GROMACS .gro file of C-alpha atoms in nm:
model
  487
    1MET     CA    1   4.762  20.428  -8.840
    2SER     CA    2   4.589  20.479  -8.504
    3SER     CA    3   4.684  20.777  -8.278
    4LYS     CA    4   4.821  20.509  -8.024
    5ASP     CA    5   5.044  20.363  -8.296
    6LEU     CA    6   5.165  20.700  -8.415
    7SER     CA    7   5.240  20.795  -8.048
    8GLN     CA    8   5.434  20.464  -8.001
    9SER     CA    9   5.628  20.520  -8.319
   10ILE     CA   10   5.744  20.872  -8.250
   11MET     CA   11   5.831  20.802  -7.879
   12ARG     CA   12   6.034  20.484  -7.951
   13ARG     CA   13   6.369  20.496  -7.769
   14LYS     CA   14   6.707  20.395  -7.886
   15PRO     CA   15   6.836  20.113  -7.670
   16ILE     CA   16   7.161  20.216  -7.500
   17ASP     CA   17   7.284  19.855  -7.514
   18ASP     CA   18   7.299  19.879  -7.895
   19ILE     CA   19   7.513  20.192  -7.907
   20GLU     CA   20   7.856  20.051  -7.829
   21GLU     CA   21   7.826  19.774  -8.091
   22GLU     CA   22   7.692  20.026  -8.344
   23SER     CA   23   7.997  20.255  -8.286
   24LYS     CA   24   8.239  19.976  -8.380
   25HIS     CA   25   8.120  20.002  -8.736
   26SER     CA   26   8.084  20.377  -8.772
   27GLY     CA   27   8.377  20.445  -9.000
   28LEU     CA   28   8.509  20.718  -8.754
   29PHE     CA   29   8.859  20.691  -8.627
   30LYS     CA   30   8.939  20.673  -8.254
   31SER     CA   31   9.229  20.923  -8.231
   32LEU     CA   32   9.152  21.180  -7.944
   33GLY     CA   33   9.292  21.167  -7.601
   34LEU     CA   34   9.196  21.349  -7.281
   35TRP     CA   35   9.395  21.675  -7.354
   36GLN     CA   36   9.289  21.688  -7.720
   37LEU     CA   37   8.926  21.654  -7.604
   38THR     CA   38   8.977  21.928  -7.346
   39ALA     CA   39   9.160  22.143  -7.610
   40ILE     CA   40   8.850  22.100  -7.848
   41GLY     CA   41   8.619  22.201  -7.554
   42VAL     CA   42   8.828  22.510  -7.458
   43GLY     CA   43   8.866  22.586  -7.830
   44GLY     CA   44   8.489  22.581  -7.859
   45ILE     CA   45   8.424  22.788  -7.556
   46ILE     CA   46   8.685  23.057  -7.564
   47GLY     CA   47   8.695  23.282  -7.873
   48VAL     CA   48   8.429  23.516  -7.999
   49GLY     CA   49   8.284  23.534  -7.645
   50ILE     CA   50   8.597  23.718  -7.525
   51PHE     CA   51   8.702  23.889  -7.847
   52SER     CA   52   8.373  24.021  -7.976
   53LEU     CA   53   8.057  23.942  -7.769
   54ALA     CA   54   8.205  24.086  -7.441
   55GLY     CA   55   8.251  24.419  -7.619
   56LEU     CA   56   7.917  24.401  -7.790
   57VAL     CA   57   7.719  24.353  -7.470
   58ALA     CA   58   7.929  24.589  -7.267
   59ALA     CA   59   7.899  24.875  -7.527
   60GLY     CA   60   7.539  24.789  -7.634
   61SER     CA   61   7.385  24.811  -7.982
   62GLU     CA   62   7.065  24.951  -8.130
   63GLY     CA   63   6.776  24.858  -7.908
   64ASN     CA   64   7.009  24.696  -7.653
   65PRO     CA   65   7.158  24.940  -7.392
   66GLY     CA   66   7.519  24.884  -7.296
   67VAL     CA   67   7.564  24.693  -6.960
   68GLY     CA   68   7.922  24.839  -6.903
   69PRO     CA   69   8.149  24.653  -6.656
   70ALA     CA   70   7.847  24.449  -6.547
   71VAL     CA   71   7.914  24.227  -6.851
   72LEU     CA   72   8.109  24.032  -6.597
   73ILE     CA   73   7.780  23.947  -6.432
   74SER     CA   74   7.628  23.855  -6.755
   75PHE     CA   75   7.905  23.600  -6.805
   76LEU     CA   76   7.876  23.464  -6.456
   77ILE     CA   77   7.485  23.408  -6.496
   78ALA     CA   78   7.542  23.243  -6.825
   79GLY     CA   79   7.824  23.037  -6.677
   80LEU     CA   80   7.608  22.924  -6.380
   81ALA     CA   81   7.328  22.802  -6.612
   82SER     CA   82   7.588  22.634  -6.838
   83ALA     CA   83   7.757  22.455  -6.536
   84ALA     CA   84   7.429  22.276  -6.450
   85ALA     CA   85   7.397  22.159  -6.817
   86ALA     CA   86   7.775  22.074  -6.837
   87LEU     CA   87   7.735  21.826  -6.539
   88SER     CA   88   7.436  21.670  -6.716
   89TYR     CA   89   7.639  21.636  -7.035
   90ALA     CA   90   7.917  21.478  -6.841
   91GLU     CA   91   7.696  21.199  -6.697
   92PHE     CA   92   7.550  21.112  -7.035
   93ALA     CA   93   7.892  21.131  -7.204
   94GLY     CA   94   8.031  20.869  -6.952
   95MET     CA   95   7.739  20.641  -7.053
   96ILE     CA   96   7.701  20.701  -7.422
   97PRO     CA   97   8.031  20.793  -7.592
   98ARG     CA   98   7.867  20.830  -7.935
   99ALA     CA   99   7.861  21.098  -8.204
  100GLY     CA  100   7.548  21.312  -8.175
  101SER     CA  101   7.566  21.461  -7.832
  102ALA     CA  102   7.232  21.608  -7.716
  103TYR     CA  103   7.064  21.439  -8.011
  104THR     CA  104   7.160  21.099  -7.898
  105TYR     CA  105   7.096  21.161  -7.527
  106GLY     CA  106   6.741  21.275  -7.611
  107TYR     CA  107   6.684  20.990  -7.837
  108VAL     CA  108   6.780  20.741  -7.573
  109ALA     CA  109   6.605  20.904  -7.277
  110LEU     CA  110   6.301  21.076  -7.416
  111GLY     CA  111   6.219  20.921  -7.748
  112GLU     CA  112   6.268  20.954  -8.131
  113VAL     CA  113   6.068  21.269  -8.199
  114ILE     CA  114   6.249  21.455  -7.914
  115GLY     CA  115   6.583  21.324  -8.047
  116TRP     CA  116   6.485  21.454  -8.392
  117PHE     CA  117   6.372  21.796  -8.250
  118ILE     CA  118   6.709  21.845  -8.076
  119GLY     CA  119   6.926  21.714  -8.357
  120TRP     CA  120   6.753  21.927  -8.616
  121ASP     CA  121   6.774  22.216  -8.386
  122LEU     CA  122   7.154  22.159  -8.339
  123LEU     CA  123   7.218  22.139  -8.721
  124LEU     CA  124   7.096  22.512  -8.758
  125GLU     CA  125   7.259  22.628  -8.430
  126TYR     CA  126   7.606  22.492  -8.498
  127ILE     CA  127   7.600  22.623  -8.846
  128ALA     CA  128   7.503  22.965  -8.722
  129ILE     CA  129   7.772  22.955  -8.459
  130VAL     CA  130   8.036  22.903  -8.717
  131ALA     CA  131   7.886  23.204  -8.897
  132VAL     CA  132   7.895  23.426  -8.587
  133VAL     CA  133   8.254  23.344  -8.518
  134ALA     CA  134   8.350  23.416  -8.887
  135ILE     CA  135   8.188  23.758  -8.848
  136GLY     CA  136   8.394  23.809  -8.535
  137ILE     CA  137   8.709  23.718  -8.722
  138SER     CA  138   8.622  23.940  -9.000
  139GLY     CA  139   8.606  24.237  -8.745
  140TYR     CA  140   8.956  24.161  -8.605
  141LEU     CA  141   9.094  24.110  -8.961
  142ASP     CA  142   8.952  24.457  -9.055
  143ALA     CA  143   9.120  24.606  -8.744
  144PHE     CA  144   9.455  24.436  -8.821
  145LEU     CA  145   9.460  24.557  -9.183
  146ALA     CA  146   9.355  24.916  -9.065
  147GLY     CA  147   9.646  24.908  -8.820
  148ILE     CA  148   9.899  24.856  -9.104
  149GLY     CA  149   9.738  25.118  -9.327
  150ILE     CA  150   9.512  24.894  -9.541
  151HIS     CA  151   9.138  24.985  -9.552
  152LEU     CA  152   8.898  24.747  -9.713
  153PRO     CA  153   8.600  24.894  -9.873
  154ALA     CA  154   8.286  24.887  -9.652
  155TRP     CA  155   8.072  24.697  -9.912
  156MET     CA  156   8.283  24.378  -9.865
  157THR     CA  157   8.343  24.386  -9.488
  158SER     CA  158   7.989  24.424  -9.347
  159THR     CA  159   7.628  24.336  -9.426
  160PHE     CA  160   7.342  24.560  -9.538
  161ASP     CA  161   7.166  24.542  -9.201
  162GLU     CA  162   7.463  24.687  -9.015
  163GLY     CA  163   7.407  25.041  -9.176
  164LYS     CA  164   7.778  25.084  -9.269
  165GLY     CA  165   7.724  25.074  -9.640
  166GLY     CA  166   7.801  24.706  -9.665
  167ILE     CA  167   7.663  24.453  -9.899
  168ILE     CA  168   7.835  24.131  -9.817
  169ASN     CA  169   8.102  24.010  -9.565
  170VAL     CA  170   8.364  23.864  -9.793
  171PRO     CA  171   8.631  23.787  -9.525
  172ALA     CA  172   8.378  23.602  -9.317
  173ILE     CA  173   8.285  23.382  -9.615
  174LEU     CA  174   8.648  23.300  -9.694
  175VAL     CA  175   8.721  23.204  -9.328
  176CYS     CA  176   8.428  22.967  -9.329
  177LEU     CA  177   8.558  22.792  -9.635
  178LEU     CA  178   8.909  22.776  -9.489
  179VAL     CA  179   8.788  22.610  -9.177
  180THR     CA  180   8.582  22.366  -9.374
  181TRP     CA  181   8.897  22.265  -9.569
  182ILE     CA  182   9.094  22.213  -9.250
  183LEU     CA  183   8.819  21.983  -9.086
  184SER     CA  184   8.794  21.792  -9.417
  185ARG     CA  185   9.164  21.679  -9.378
  186GLY     CA  186   9.059  21.428  -9.101
  187THR     CA  187   9.011  21.421  -8.718
  188LYS     CA  188   9.363  21.328  -8.637
  189ALA     CA  189   9.501  21.633  -8.827
  190PHE     CA  190   9.228  21.844  -8.683
  191GLY     CA  191   9.304  21.727  -8.325
  192ARG     CA  192   9.676  21.822  -8.363
  193PHE     CA  193   9.585  22.169  -8.507
  194GLU     CA  194   9.332  22.229  -8.232
  195LEU     CA  195   9.581  22.149  -7.946
  196VAL     CA  196   9.847  22.393  -8.084
  197ALA     CA  197   9.598  22.666  -8.168
  198VAL     CA  198   9.424  22.644  -7.829
  199ALA     CA  199   9.763  22.669  -7.655
  200ILE     CA  200   9.833  22.979  -7.849
  201LYS     CA  201   9.480  23.114  -7.762
  202VAL     CA  202   9.537  23.059  -7.385
  203VAL     CA  203   9.882  23.224  -7.389
  204LEU     CA  204   9.735  23.527  -7.579
  205ILE     CA  205   9.457  23.572  -7.335
  206LEU     CA  206   9.701  23.547  -7.042
  207PHE     CA  207   9.916  23.802  -7.213
  208ILE     CA  208   9.624  24.037  -7.262
  209ILE     CA  209   9.522  24.001  -6.901
  210GLY     CA  210   9.874  24.033  -6.772
  211LEU     CA  211   9.949  24.351  -6.975
  212GLY     CA  212   9.612  24.506  -6.960
  213VAL     CA  213   9.586  24.502  -6.590
  214PHE     CA  214   9.860  24.767  -6.569
  215TYR     CA  215   9.632  25.007  -6.778
  216ILE     CA  216   9.317  24.972  -6.582
  217ASP     CA  217   9.150  25.292  -6.482
  218THR     CA  218   8.918  25.217  -6.194
  219ASN     CA  219   8.707  25.520  -6.300
  220ASN     CA  220   8.586  25.315  -6.592
  221TYR     CA  221   8.414  25.083  -6.348
  222ASN     CA  222   8.187  25.362  -6.234
  223PRO     CA  223   7.899  25.323  -6.286
  224PHE     CA  224   7.933  24.949  -6.272
  225MET     CA  225   7.572  24.874  -6.395
  226PRO     CA  226   7.473  25.181  -6.603
  227SER     CA  227   7.161  25.048  -6.745
  228GLY     CA  228   7.024  24.850  -6.450
  229PHE     CA  229   6.990  24.471  -6.392
  230GLY     CA  230   6.745  24.393  -6.661
  231PRO     CA  231   6.984  24.461  -6.956
  232VAL     CA  232   7.248  24.250  -6.761
  233VAL     CA  233   7.026  23.950  -6.764
  234ALA     CA  234   6.935  24.001  -7.117
  235GLY     CA  235   7.299  24.034  -7.197
  236SER     CA  236   7.357  23.699  -7.035
  237ALA     CA  237   7.134  23.537  -7.291
  238THR     CA  238   7.358  23.686  -7.569
  239VAL     CA  239   7.690  23.595  -7.405
  240PHE     CA  240   7.553  23.244  -7.336
  241PHE     CA  241   7.698  23.178  -7.681
  242ALA     CA  242   8.042  23.198  -7.514
  243VAL     CA  243   7.998  22.922  -7.253
  244PHE     CA  244   7.879  22.608  -7.426
  245GLY     CA  245   8.161  22.485  -7.650
  246TYR     CA  246   8.168  22.152  -7.448
  247ASP     CA  247   7.845  22.069  -7.624
  248ALA     CA  248   7.998  22.052  -7.960
  249MET     CA  249   8.306  21.876  -7.820
  250SER     CA  250   8.076  21.596  -7.684
  251THR     CA  251   7.977  21.518  -8.043
  252ALA     CA  252   8.327  21.391  -8.097
  253ALA     CA  253   8.285  21.117  -7.824
  254GLU     CA  254   8.291  20.843  -8.075
  255GLU     CA  255   8.635  20.948  -8.189
  256ALA     CA  256   8.781  20.946  -7.837
  257LYS     CA  257   9.030  20.677  -7.746
  258ASP     CA  258   8.843  20.618  -7.415
  259GLY     CA  259   8.522  20.821  -7.429
  260LYS     CA  260   8.354  20.683  -7.116
  261LYS     CA  261   8.658  20.779  -6.915
  262HIS     CA  262   8.776  21.100  -7.079
  263MET     CA  263   8.461  21.271  -7.191
  264PRO     CA  264   8.326  21.367  -6.843
  265LYS     CA  265   8.672  21.498  -6.740
  266ALA     CA  266   8.714  21.701  -7.063
  267ILE     CA  267   8.369  21.866  -7.034
  268VAL     CA  268   8.428  21.982  -6.674
  269LEU     CA  269   8.790  22.089  -6.725
  270SER     CA  270   8.708  22.297  -7.040
  271LEU     CA  271   8.432  22.486  -6.869
  272ILE     CA  272   8.636  22.568  -6.558
  273ILE     CA  273   8.936  22.696  -6.756
  274ALA     CA  274   8.715  22.905  -6.977
  275MET     CA  275   8.520  23.069  -6.700
  276LEU     CA  276   8.833  23.169  -6.503
  277LEU     CA  277   8.973  23.332  -6.813
  278TYR     CA  278   8.639  23.514  -6.895
  279VAL     CA  279   8.617  23.671  -6.548
  280ALA     CA  280   8.972  23.813  -6.566
  281ALA     CA  281   8.929  23.928  -6.930
  282THR     CA  282   8.610  24.106  -6.877
  283LEU     CA  283   8.750  24.301  -6.593
  284VAL     CA  284   9.043  24.402  -6.795
  285LEU     CA  285   8.852  24.505  -7.099
  286THR     CA  286   8.599  24.739  -6.915
  287GLY     CA  287   8.873  24.863  -6.695
  288MET     CA  288   9.102  24.974  -6.984
  289GLN     CA  289   8.833  25.165  -7.184
  290ASN     CA  290   8.499  25.324  -7.101
  291TYR     CA  291   8.230  25.086  -7.198
  292LYS     CA  292   8.067  25.347  -7.439
  293ASP     CA  293   8.385  25.355  -7.646
  294ILE     CA  294   8.451  24.979  -7.693
  295ASP     CA  295   8.440  24.860  -8.049
  296PRO     CA  296   8.170  24.574  -8.045
  297LYS     CA  297   8.351  24.382  -8.316
  298ALA     CA  298   8.708  24.408  -8.182
  299GLY     CA  299   8.692  24.494  -7.822
  300PHE     CA  300   9.053  24.423  -7.701
  301ALA     CA  301   9.197  24.574  -8.013
  302SER     CA  302   9.013  24.904  -7.948
  303ALA     CA  303   9.098  24.895  -7.577
  304PHE     CA  304   9.474  24.874  -7.637
  305THR     CA  305   9.456  25.137  -7.902
  306SER     CA  306   9.272  25.366  -7.653
  307VAL     CA  307   9.569  25.340  -7.406
  308GLY     CA  308   9.827  25.421  -7.671
  309LEU     CA  309   9.937  25.071  -7.766
  310PRO     CA  310   9.830  25.037  -8.132
  311VAL     CA  311  10.111  24.788  -8.204
  312ILE     CA  312   9.978  24.551  -7.924
  313ALA     CA  313   9.623  24.605  -8.073
  314THR     CA  314   9.761  24.490  -8.411
  315ILE     CA  315   9.919  24.185  -8.253
  316ILE     CA  316   9.599  24.093  -8.068
  317SER     CA  317   9.409  24.124  -8.397
  318VAL     CA  318   9.647  23.875  -8.566
  319PHE     CA  319   9.638  23.620  -8.290
  320ALA     CA  320   9.263  23.667  -8.222
  321VAL     CA  321   9.195  23.552  -8.578
  322LEU     CA  322   9.389  23.230  -8.523
  323SER     CA  323   9.241  23.165  -8.186
  324ILE     CA  324   8.890  23.224  -8.288
  325LEU     CA  325   8.938  22.972  -8.568
  326THR     CA  326   8.933  22.696  -8.312
  327VAL     CA  327   8.581  22.780  -8.213
  328MET     CA  328   8.470  22.746  -8.579
  329LEU     CA  329   8.651  22.421  -8.614
  330THR     CA  330   8.477  22.278  -8.296
  331PHE     CA  331   8.133  22.362  -8.398
  332LEU     CA  332   8.169  22.271  -8.756
  333LEU     CA  333   8.290  21.938  -8.621
  334GLY     CA  334   7.959  21.932  -8.419
  335VAL     CA  335   7.742  21.997  -8.734
  336THR     CA  336   7.906  21.715  -8.919
  337ARG     CA  337   7.889  21.469  -8.639
  338VAL     CA  338   7.522  21.533  -8.539
  339TRP     CA  339   7.431  21.512  -8.915
  340PHE     CA  340   7.622  21.190  -8.956
  341SER     CA  341   7.459  21.036  -8.652
  342MET     CA  342   7.105  21.133  -8.764
  343SER     CA  343   7.177  20.985  -9.108
  344ARG     CA  344   7.330  20.659  -8.969
  345ASP     CA  345   7.009  20.614  -8.757
  346GLY     CA  346   6.790  20.655  -9.064
  347LEU     CA  347   6.626  20.984  -8.980
  348LEU     CA  348   6.809  21.154  -9.270
  349PRO     CA  349   6.926  20.984  -9.606
  350GLY     CA  350   7.229  20.746  -9.558
  351TRP     CA  351   7.402  20.945  -9.832
  352PHE     CA  352   7.518  21.178  -9.570
  353ALA     CA  353   7.673  20.913  -9.341
  354LYS     CA  354   7.946  20.816  -9.589
  355THR     CA  355   8.304  20.859  -9.464
  356ASP     CA  356   8.627  20.882  -9.666
  357ARG     CA  357   8.961  20.728  -9.606
  358HIS     CA  358   9.035  20.978  -9.322
  359GLY     CA  359   8.722  20.863  -9.148
  360THR     CA  360   8.557  21.206  -9.222
  361PRO     CA  361   8.210  21.255  -9.347
  362GLN     CA  362   8.307  21.490  -9.636
  363ARG     CA  363   7.964  21.548  -9.772
  364VAL     CA  364   7.813  21.705  -9.456
  365THR     CA  365   8.144  21.876  -9.379
  366TRP     CA  366   8.126  22.081  -9.705
  367ILE     CA  367   7.749  22.132  -9.699
  368GLY     CA  368   7.775  22.266  -9.331
  369GLY     CA  369   8.070  22.486  -9.423
  370ILE     CA  370   7.904  22.638  -9.734
  371ALA     CA  371   7.580  22.708  -9.529
  372SER     CA  372   7.774  22.885  -9.260
  373ALA     CA  373   7.953  23.094  -9.516
  374PHE     CA  374   7.623  23.196  -9.656
  375LEU     CA  375   7.498  23.311  -9.306
  376ALA     CA  376   7.813  23.486  -9.232
  377GLY     CA  377   7.813  23.675  -9.557
  378VAL     CA  378   7.465  23.824  -9.538
  379PHE     CA  379   7.350  23.847  -9.169
  380PRO     CA  380   7.475  24.084  -8.883
  381ILE     CA  381   7.643  23.929  -8.586
  382LYS     CA  382   7.376  23.977  -8.322
  383ALA     CA  383   7.093  23.831  -8.526
  384VAL     CA  384   7.292  23.507  -8.575
  385ALA     CA  385   7.431  23.500  -8.219
  386ASP     CA  386   7.076  23.506  -8.076
  387LEU     CA  387   6.966  23.240  -8.319
  388THR     CA  388   7.240  23.004  -8.196
  389ASN     CA  389   7.161  23.076  -7.834
  390ILE     CA  390   6.796  22.985  -7.846
  391GLY     CA  391   6.886  22.659  -8.009
  392ILE     CA  392   7.158  22.563  -7.764
  393LEU     CA  393   6.942  22.665  -7.461
  394ALA     CA  394   6.666  22.433  -7.591
  395ALA     CA  395   6.923  22.156  -7.617
  396PHE     CA  396   7.017  22.214  -7.262
  397VAL     CA  397   6.663  22.196  -7.153
  398VAL     CA  398   6.625  21.855  -7.315
  399VAL     CA  399   6.961  21.724  -7.183
  400CYS     CA  400   6.896  21.829  -6.820
  401LEU     CA  401   6.537  21.666  -6.845
  402SER     CA  402   6.690  21.353  -6.995
  403VAL     CA  403   6.953  21.309  -6.732
  404ILE     CA  404   6.683  21.318  -6.461
  405ILE     CA  405   6.444  21.079  -6.636
  406PHE     CA  406   6.719  20.834  -6.731
  407ARG     CA  407   6.861  20.820  -6.382
  408TYR     CA  408   6.532  20.689  -6.260
  409LYS     CA  409   6.443  20.473  -6.560
  410ARG     CA  410   6.787  20.310  -6.586
  411PRO     CA  411   6.954  20.345  -6.251
  412ASP     CA  412   7.155  20.024  -6.336
  413ALA     CA  413   7.330  20.172  -6.654
  414PRO     CA  414   7.696  20.192  -6.589
  415ARG     CA  415   7.811  20.560  -6.531
  416THR     CA  416   8.170  20.662  -6.516
  417PHE     CA  417   8.048  21.007  -6.377
  418ARG     CA  418   7.742  21.063  -6.162
  419LEU     CA  419   7.591  21.402  -6.145
  420PRO     CA  420   7.577  21.521  -5.773
  421LEU     CA  421   7.271  21.666  -5.600
  422MET     CA  422   7.021  21.495  -5.834
  423PRO     CA  423   6.768  21.625  -5.937
  424VAL     CA  424   6.851  21.970  -5.797
  425ILE     CA  425   7.126  22.065  -6.033
  426PRO     CA  426   6.967  21.951  -6.365
  427ALA     CA  427   6.627  22.102  -6.254
  428PHE     CA  428   6.811  22.433  -6.209
  429GLY     CA  429   6.966  22.387  -6.551
  430VAL     CA  430   6.619  22.338  -6.699
  431LEU     CA  431   6.476  22.661  -6.528
  432ALA     CA  432   6.783  22.873  -6.599
  433SER     CA  433   6.804  22.774  -6.959
  434ALA     CA  434   6.427  22.834  -7.009
  435PHE     CA  435   6.461  23.174  -6.838
  436LEU     CA  436   6.747  23.275  -7.070
  437MET     CA  437   6.546  23.171  -7.369
  438LEU     CA  438   6.271  23.409  -7.267
  439GLN     CA  439   6.507  23.708  -7.269
  440LEU     CA  440   6.560  23.667  -7.650
  441HIS     CA  441   6.374  23.884  -7.899
  442TRP     CA  442   6.051  23.768  -8.052
  443GLU     CA  443   6.200  23.764  -8.402
  444THR     CA  444   6.467  23.503  -8.275
  445TRP     CA  445   6.170  23.287  -8.157
  446LEU     CA  446   5.990  23.327  -8.490
  447ARG     CA  447   6.294  23.204  -8.684
  448PHE     CA  448   6.350  22.915  -8.435
  449VAL     CA  449   5.985  22.808  -8.461
  450VAL     CA  450   5.984  22.825  -8.849
  451TRP     CA  451   6.297  22.603  -8.860
  452LEU     CA  452   6.136  22.347  -8.626
  453ILE     CA  453   5.822  22.326  -8.831
  454ILE     CA  454   6.031  22.252  -9.139
  455GLY     CA  455   6.203  21.977  -8.938
  456LEU     CA  456   5.878  21.830  -8.837
  457VAL     CA  457   5.759  21.811  -9.192
  458ILE     CA  458   6.083  21.630  -9.292
  459TYR     CA  459   6.061  21.405  -8.986
  460PHE     CA  460   5.699  21.284  -9.062
  461GLY     CA  461   5.761  21.278  -9.449
  462TYR     CA  462   6.095  21.085  -9.429
  463GLY     CA  463   6.251  21.020  -9.083
  464ARG     CA  464   5.981  20.832  -8.908
  465LYS     CA  465   5.941  20.581  -9.198
  466HIS     CA  466   6.314  20.527  -9.256
  467SER     CA  467   6.431  20.525  -8.895
  468LEU     CA  468   6.617  20.199  -8.807
  469MET     CA  469   6.394  20.181  -8.503
  470ASN     CA  470   6.107  20.125  -8.738
  471PRO     CA  471   6.091  19.743  -8.811
  472ASN     CA  472   5.954  19.809  -9.168
  473SER     CA  473   6.215  20.074  -9.253
  474PRO     CA  474   6.351  20.023  -9.614
  475ARG     CA  475   6.702  20.109  -9.463
  476HIS     CA  476   6.708  19.759  -9.309
  477GLU     CA  477   6.712  19.600  -9.660
  478GLU     CA  478   6.969  19.848  -9.766
  479LEU     CA  479   7.200  19.749  -9.479
  480ALA     CA  480   7.138  19.374  -9.533
  481GLU     CA  481   7.235  19.419  -9.898
  482LEU     CA  482   7.545  19.615  -9.798
  483HIS     CA  483   7.660  19.341  -9.558
  484ARG     CA  484   7.548  19.037  -9.766
  485PRO     CA  485   7.864  18.835  -9.858
  486LEU     CA  486   7.954  18.803 -10.222
  487SER     CA  487   7.873  18.478 -10.391
   0.00000   0.00000   0.00000
């Protein structure tokens, strides 16, 4: 094959006009309305960012000085970068209500190899996110049990790298498997659970803010930025994990009752709700307790304990576990839908794209869940959080570039939402996301590059040949055989 033929094959684009017809035969059930979609988005955004990462960045960790009350600015920087990407997602979601999210958008606008790159990237990042959240839940569960006099041995509640005498994080593993089971019950059941759990989560956060504001000591705000502005910016790269749940929510577009109409609204609504709660919650957290004393794993539990309210701390720990579960559910849903979409397109074996009677791709659901359980059991929270952030930031760069290119290549494509100030906002999203990526540690970059190299080997060894965009793909014969009428 000539270099020209190779270039044409890897840059082939998925026609947007084929997507709607393809979605009719996906096997996924359309059962999600606007508020269920918004709940999934809020469920994915709000969780470990408030309950764990806010305390982690404020207090600091080995090699990362605490930013103190300026964690609020870290969240605002991350939120601003995320908002530019959210508007780009909203425009694409209104055009392409299909499982796959950033993978599909990149495939349609920039070509197959870019779509593969971002899809392969998202598989690792979403699995890692589920693991991070499970570690966060483990911290609150440990705090809850300690509050009622039960102390689990260190070997089973932390990992070796944390330096606490731990070997494996057993509670985090069990939580991953529980969430996998819930998601395996089907999208309709999952949507109902998510709506109720997110409502409980929002009420809990409003309760924390409403009660905590009476225990704020303004002396804790001084100094506001104890380590300077540099660590605040670096902290924004870590807490970025907390502001992109709408990305995973958009992978469920194919299961929305009216994806073109509801997806853009749900994306914007979920980010606005989350950022308002984040701003208020970080002010309360760093006002209640000196940033040096905040427990990085269970920030609000330690804050209420510090003001003489251990019972409230125990209640928060209980409900934090339930509310953070929604984040895991949202991102595990994202893993399965991206994987399903890539398999359906021929880039991965079709075995993964099989659905059951609930319209659920059970195989990838359990594979993703077990993989996240492994990461949660053996890696510390910051290493996994940074790994997720570099992948999502890379996805944001691709989506923001894609929306600019597609607006000029296909201005005629019907859009239920049009991104304002084109191309200023998506260009800002590209620059902001790239800047935050540069704040991450070199080890995070190394792991990311190794994963992408593995992905390219699989793409050139399997995906390019079996892609349904390849006229000679063996998958065409398989599909023809599947739909051939019985004699």
